mmCIF file of C-alpha atoms in Angstrom:
data_model
loop_
_atom_site.group_PDB
_atom_site.id
_atom_site.type_symbol
_atom_site.label_atom_id
_atom_site.label_comp_id
_atom_site.label_asym_id
_atom_site.label_seq_id
_atom_site.Cartn_x
_atom_site.Cartn_y
_atom_site.Cartn_z
ATOM 1 C CA MET A 28 -14.664 -158.345 8.494
ATOM 2 C CA LEU A 29 -12.919 -158.592 5.120
ATOM 3 C CA ARG A 30 -11.575 -162.076 5.736
ATOM 4 C CA SER A 31 -14.986 -163.399 6.800
ATOM 5 C CA TYR A 32 -16.438 -161.881 3.649
ATOM 6 C CA ILE A 33 -13.748 -163.513 1.496
ATOM 7 C CA ALA A 34 -14.433 -166.868 3.141
ATOM 8 C CA SER A 35 -18.105 -166.545 2.212
ATOM 9 C CA LEU A 36 -17.093 -166.056 -1.419
ATOM 10 C CA ALA A 37 -15.485 -169.479 -1.702
ATOM 11 C CA LEU A 38 -17.542 -170.951 -4.520
ATOM 12 C CA ILE A 39 -18.914 -173.584 -6.307
ATOM 13 C CA THR A 40 -19.296 -176.476 -8.639
ATOM 14 C CA GLY A 41 -21.252 -178.373 -11.334
ATOM 15 C CA LEU A 42 -21.310 -181.633 -13.209
ATOM 16 C CA LEU A 43 -19.101 -181.906 -16.274
ATOM 17 C CA THR A 44 -18.003 -184.698 -18.603
ATOM 18 C CA GLY A 45 -15.426 -183.871 -21.253
ATOM 19 C CA SER A 46 -12.267 -181.841 -21.546
ATOM 20 C CA THR A 47 -12.445 -179.275 -24.373
ATOM 21 C CA LEU A 48 -13.490 -175.655 -24.082
ATOM 22 C CA GLY A 49 -16.774 -174.613 -25.644
ATOM 23 C CA GLN A 50 -17.998 -178.213 -25.845
ATOM 24 C CA THR A 51 -21.555 -179.138 -24.874
ATOM 25 C CA PHE A 52 -21.032 -182.048 -22.483
ATOM 26 C CA ALA A 53 -23.237 -185.104 -22.163
ATOM 27 C CA ASN A 54 -24.824 -184.020 -18.875
ATOM 28 C CA ASN A 55 -25.205 -180.359 -19.836
ATOM 29 C CA VAL A 56 -27.755 -178.987 -22.272
ATOM 30 C CA THR A 57 -25.449 -176.202 -23.490
ATOM 31 C CA GLY A 58 -21.858 -174.960 -23.133
ATOM 32 C CA ILE A 59 -20.538 -172.899 -20.246
ATOM 33 C CA SER A 60 -19.618 -169.826 -22.315
ATOM 34 C CA GLY A 61 -21.657 -166.687 -21.633
ATOM 35 C CA THR A 62 -22.629 -164.460 -18.713
ATOM 36 C CA TRP A 63 -24.562 -166.128 -15.890
ATOM 37 C CA SER A 64 -26.316 -164.274 -13.069
ATOM 38 C CA THR A 65 -28.334 -165.082 -9.949
ATOM 39 C CA GLY A 66 -31.776 -163.787 -9.017
ATOM 40 C CA SER A 67 -33.045 -160.770 -10.920
ATOM 41 C CA GLY A 68 -29.843 -160.563 -12.961
ATOM 42 C CA HIS A 69 -28.907 -157.074 -11.777
ATOM 43 C CA VAL A 70 -25.378 -158.180 -10.873
ATOM 44 C CA ARG A 71 -23.377 -158.860 -14.034
ATOM 45 C CA THR A 72 -19.782 -158.882 -15.109
ATOM 46 C CA GLY A 73 -18.293 -156.196 -17.326
ATOM 47 C CA LEU A 74 -17.841 -152.443 -17.270
ATOM 48 C CA GLY A 75 -21.284 -151.860 -15.767
ATOM 49 C CA PHE A 76 -20.061 -153.353 -12.481
ATOM 50 C CA PHE A 77 -16.376 -152.429 -12.231
ATOM 51 C CA ASN A 78 -14.340 -149.774 -14.055
ATOM 52 C CA PRO A 79 -10.653 -150.804 -14.126
ATOM 53 C CA ILE A 80 -9.507 -147.328 -15.202
ATOM 54 C CA THR A 81 -11.069 -145.419 -12.294
ATOM 55 C CA LYS A 82 -11.156 -148.500 -10.019
ATOM 56 C CA ASN A 83 -14.747 -147.711 -9.118
ATOM 57 C CA PHE A 84 -17.638 -150.090 -8.525
ATOM 58 C CA THR A 85 -21.218 -149.381 -9.584
ATOM 59 C CA MET A 86 -23.584 -150.711 -6.918
ATOM 60 C CA PRO A 87 -26.457 -152.760 -8.433
ATOM 61 C CA SER A 88 -30.029 -152.355 -7.224
ATOM 62 C CA THR A 89 -30.050 -155.857 -5.711
ATOM 63 C CA SER A 90 -27.400 -158.244 -4.407
ATOM 64 C CA GLY A 91 -26.230 -161.254 -6.366
ATOM 65 C CA THR A 92 -23.436 -163.030 -8.181
ATOM 66 C CA SER A 93 -22.380 -163.226 -11.817
ATOM 67 C CA TYR A 94 -19.904 -165.444 -13.657
ATOM 68 C CA SER A 95 -18.760 -165.150 -17.250
ATOM 69 C CA PHE A 96 -16.791 -167.700 -19.253
ATOM 70 C CA THR A 97 -15.265 -167.608 -22.724
ATOM 71 C CA ASP A 98 -14.698 -170.478 -25.128
ATOM 72 C CA ASP A 99 -10.930 -169.974 -24.930
ATOM 73 C CA GLY A 100 -10.494 -170.369 -21.168
ATOM 74 C CA PHE A 101 -11.051 -166.988 -19.508
ATOM 75 C CA PHE A 102 -13.457 -166.119 -16.688
ATOM 76 C CA GLU A 103 -14.725 -163.072 -14.805
ATOM 77 C CA THR A 104 -16.759 -162.816 -11.590
ATOM 78 C CA SER A 105 -18.787 -160.059 -9.929
ATOM 79 C CA THR A 106 -20.350 -160.353 -6.475
ATOM 80 C CA PHE A 107 -22.447 -157.933 -4.431
ATOM 81 C CA THR A 108 -23.532 -158.798 -0.882
ATOM 82 C CA TYR A 109 -25.648 -156.642 1.420
ATOM 83 C CA LYS A 110 -26.390 -157.078 5.128
ATOM 84 C CA SER A 111 -28.965 -154.819 6.729
ATOM 85 C CA ASN A 112 -29.048 -153.720 10.366
ATOM 86 C CA PRO A 113 -32.593 -153.984 11.780
ATOM 87 C CA GLN A 114 -31.636 -151.820 14.759
ATOM 88 C CA VAL A 115 -30.115 -148.935 12.800
ATOM 89 C CA ASN A 116 -31.117 -148.803 9.136
ATOM 90 C CA ARG A 117 -28.200 -146.650 8.052
ATOM 91 C CA CYS A 118 -25.659 -149.057 9.568
ATOM 92 C CA PHE A 119 -25.728 -151.632 6.773
ATOM 93 C CA THR A 120 -22.691 -153.490 5.441
ATOM 94 C CA ALA A 121 -22.158 -154.031 1.723
ATOM 95 C CA ALA A 122 -19.311 -155.621 -0.211
ATOM 96 C CA LEU A 123 -18.573 -155.668 -3.932
ATOM 97 C CA SER A 124 -15.877 -157.871 -5.444
ATOM 98 C CA TRP A 125 -14.525 -158.340 -8.959
ATOM 99 C CA GLN A 126 -11.803 -160.516 -10.423
ATOM 100 C CA HIS A 127 -10.900 -162.262 -13.671
ATOM 101 C CA GLY A 128 -8.359 -164.740 -14.968
ATOM 102 C CA LYS A 129 -8.083 -168.159 -16.585
ATOM 103 C CA PHE A 130 -10.051 -171.348 -16.002
ATOM 104 C CA THR A 131 -9.324 -174.976 -16.814
ATOM 105 C CA PHE A 132 -11.289 -178.208 -16.951
ATOM 106 C CA ASN A 133 -9.503 -180.791 -14.815
ATOM 107 C CA ALA A 134 -9.148 -184.517 -15.496
ATOM 108 C CA ASN A 135 -11.649 -185.343 -12.716
ATOM 109 C CA ASN A 136 -14.246 -183.037 -14.349
ATOM 110 C CA SER A 137 -13.765 -180.279 -11.779
ATOM 111 C CA LEU A 138 -13.179 -176.681 -12.794
ATOM 112 C CA SER A 139 -10.286 -174.486 -11.578
ATOM 113 C CA LEU A 140 -10.510 -170.685 -11.659
ATOM 114 C CA SER A 141 -7.114 -168.972 -11.359
ATOM 115 C CA PRO A 142 -7.370 -165.156 -11.148
ATOM 116 C CA PHE A 143 -4.799 -162.597 -12.243
ATOM 117 C CA PRO A 144 -3.491 -161.628 -8.749
ATOM 118 C CA ALA A 145 -2.980 -157.923 -9.465
ATOM 119 C CA ASP A 146 -6.377 -157.295 -11.016
ATOM 120 C CA GLY A 147 -9.016 -158.259 -8.438
ATOM 121 C CA PHE A 148 -10.611 -155.758 -6.063
ATOM 122 C CA VAL A 149 -13.128 -155.807 -3.226
ATOM 123 C CA GLN A 150 -14.839 -152.739 -1.782
ATOM 124 C CA VAL A 151 -16.413 -152.866 1.681
ATOM 125 C CA ILE A 152 -18.980 -150.207 2.592
ATOM 126 C CA SER A 153 -20.003 -149.747 6.231
ATOM 127 C CA PRO A 154 -21.413 -146.275 7.023
ATOM 128 C CA CYS A 155 -21.192 -146.765 10.792
ATOM 129 C CA ALA A 156 -17.633 -148.085 10.849
ATOM 130 C CA GLY A 157 -14.558 -146.000 11.558
ATOM 131 C CA GLN A 158 -13.703 -146.012 7.859
ATOM 132 C CA THR A 159 -16.862 -145.848 5.758
ATOM 133 C CA VAL A 160 -15.438 -147.215 2.491
ATOM 134 C CA GLN A 161 -12.418 -149.489 2.166
ATOM 135 C CA MET A 162 -10.839 -150.884 -1.015
ATOM 136 C CA PHE A 163 -8.608 -153.954 -1.043
ATOM 137 C CA HIS A 164 -6.865 -156.118 -3.587
ATOM 138 C CA TYR A 165 -8.699 -159.403 -3.999
ATOM 139 C CA SER A 166 -7.424 -162.686 -5.464
ATOM 140 C CA GLN A 167 -9.265 -165.897 -4.643
ATOM 141 C CA PHE A 168 -8.589 -169.202 -6.410
ATOM 142 C CA GLU A 169 -11.755 -171.258 -6.783
ATOM 143 C CA LEU A 170 -12.218 -174.982 -7.255
ATOM 144 C CA ILE A 171 -15.575 -176.047 -8.617
ATOM 145 C CA PRO A 172 -15.778 -179.810 -7.994
ATOM 146 C CA MET A 173 -19.180 -180.244 -9.674
ATOM 147 C CA TRP A 174 -21.611 -178.218 -11.755
ATOM 148 C CA ASN A 175 -24.620 -178.767 -13.970
ATOM 149 C CA ILE A 176 -26.283 -176.807 -16.789
ATOM 150 C CA TYR A 177 -29.936 -177.522 -17.527
ATOM 151 C CA THR A 178 -33.104 -175.944 -18.905
ATOM 152 C CA ASP A 179 -35.261 -174.160 -16.319
ATOM 153 C CA PRO A 180 -38.865 -174.070 -17.593
ATOM 154 C CA HIS A 181 -39.920 -171.346 -15.146
ATOM 155 C CA PRO A 182 -37.019 -168.969 -14.388
ATOM 156 C CA GLY A 183 -37.924 -166.499 -11.653
ATOM 157 C CA PHE A 184 -36.394 -163.472 -13.363
ATOM 158 C CA GLN A 185 -38.459 -163.874 -16.550
ATOM 159 C CA SER A 186 -41.883 -162.321 -15.901
ATOM 160 C CA GLY A 187 -43.175 -163.004 -19.403
ATOM 161 C CA GLY A 188 -42.761 -166.759 -19.124
ATOM 162 C CA GLY A 189 -40.567 -169.003 -21.218
ATOM 163 C CA SER A 190 -37.580 -171.136 -20.353
ATOM 164 C CA ALA A 191 -33.914 -170.289 -19.813
ATOM 165 C CA TYR A 192 -30.603 -172.063 -19.362
ATOM 166 C CA ALA A 193 -29.666 -172.414 -15.685
ATOM 167 C CA MET A 194 -26.442 -173.472 -13.992
ATOM 168 C CA THR A 195 -26.062 -174.906 -10.495
ATOM 169 C CA LEU A 196 -22.663 -174.529 -8.850
ATOM 170 C CA TYR A 197 -21.485 -176.171 -5.641
ATOM 171 C CA ASN A 198 -19.091 -175.286 -2.842
ATOM 172 C CA ASP A 199 -15.823 -177.131 -2.463
ATOM 173 C CA GLY A 200 -16.669 -179.467 0.391
ATOM 174 C CA GLY A 201 -13.040 -180.447 0.955
ATOM 175 C CA ASN A 202 -10.809 -183.104 -0.581
ATOM 176 C CA GLY A 203 -12.230 -182.220 -3.974
ATOM 177 C CA GLN A 204 -15.752 -183.272 -2.998
ATOM 178 C CA ALA A 205 -18.830 -181.195 -3.768
ATOM 179 C CA GLY A 206 -20.392 -179.326 -0.873
ATOM 180 C CA ALA A 207 -23.699 -177.472 -0.704
ATOM 181 C CA ALA A 208 -25.213 -176.003 -3.845
ATOM 182 C CA LYS A 209 -25.080 -172.245 -4.319
ATOM 183 C CA ASN A 210 -27.849 -170.051 -5.711
ATOM 184 C CA VAL A 211 -28.852 -170.924 -9.252
ATOM 185 C CA MET A 212 -27.500 -168.712 -12.030
ATOM 186 C CA TRP A 213 -29.233 -168.176 -15.363
ATOM 187 C CA LEU A 214 -27.668 -167.450 -18.723
ATOM 188 C CA VAL A 215 -28.318 -163.750 -19.375
ATOM 189 C CA GLU A 216 -25.869 -162.927 -22.179
ATOM 190 C CA ARG A 217 -24.069 -164.837 -24.917
ATOM 191 C CA PRO A 218 -21.438 -163.933 -25.978
ATOM 192 C CA PRO A 219 -20.399 -162.929 -22.444
ATOM 193 C CA ALA A 220 -20.208 -159.311 -21.258
ATOM 194 C CA MET A 221 -16.654 -159.029 -19.947
ATOM 195 C CA LEU A 222 -13.764 -156.627 -19.534
ATOM 196 C CA PRO A 223 -10.578 -157.406 -21.520
ATOM 197 C CA THR A 224 -9.400 -160.920 -20.698
ATOM 198 C CA GLU A 225 -5.727 -159.961 -20.452
ATOM 199 C CA GLN A 226 -4.074 -158.948 -17.170
ATOM 200 C CA LEU A 227 -4.813 -155.250 -16.621
ATOM 201 C CA TYR A 228 -2.395 -154.257 -13.835
ATOM 202 C CA GLN A 229 1.207 -154.851 -12.830
ATOM 203 C CA GLU A 230 1.824 -157.342 -10.025
ATOM 204 C CA VAL A 231 1.342 -155.928 -6.528
ATOM 205 C CA LEU A 232 3.227 -156.783 -3.341
ATOM 206 C CA ASN A 233 0.395 -156.333 -0.853
ATOM 207 C CA SER A 234 -1.888 -159.318 -0.327
ATOM 208 C CA VAL A 235 -5.638 -159.572 0.198
ATOM 209 C CA GLY A 236 -6.551 -157.459 3.195
ATOM 210 C CA ALA A 237 -3.926 -154.802 2.531
ATOM 211 C CA GLU A 238 -4.985 -151.477 1.133
ATOM 212 C CA GLY A 239 -3.550 -150.156 -2.095
ATOM 213 C CA SER A 240 -3.845 -150.713 -5.814
ATOM 214 C CA GLY A 241 -1.688 -151.928 -8.662
ATOM 215 C CA ASP A 242 -0.378 -149.786 -11.458
ATOM 216 C CA ALA A 243 -2.115 -150.023 -14.798
ATOM 217 C CA LYS A 244 -0.113 -151.751 -17.489
ATOM 218 C CA SER A 245 1.223 -149.499 -20.205
#
């Protein structure tokens, strides 16, 4: 179950021309820095989603994905997925994941997200499973072959009208080519809402799918 969930997290991409952080590129109406969120914007990065001291997640009211980027090359991601069971309402499956690390703009205009291996976590909640709540270390490199930032004149999350910056990301379709587009994210905070951008935990020996947690750095 965990590995199929991790596979579904493989993200994304957008169109980029240029090579310096914080730059507004020719095909983008603004820079990438800030916090971006899908849908209603309830899923966001930062302490409101994951507490690295207690290693606890706070479940948002709706599912979604959030990415944050800084001008100096750091990123953070938060994802919450929920799958209902129409036969037995209480037997839903939910998963929350968080990770952060460094990102780079590549020469071919793709974007590479390299997480701090010890810091990422995913929590799987399944009330009808043998173990109701499971916590795992999570570290997933992401290649974003293509992405695009534009102005959305009618963002769905903004009931009062007005426009907002939107970003479309694409799956890695293989061989560095862009696959299908993911759900649109809108800029919801600038500067970004993020946890400290340094590595928070010591390296761990267990890989994704193995239970346990790293030790906090002193």
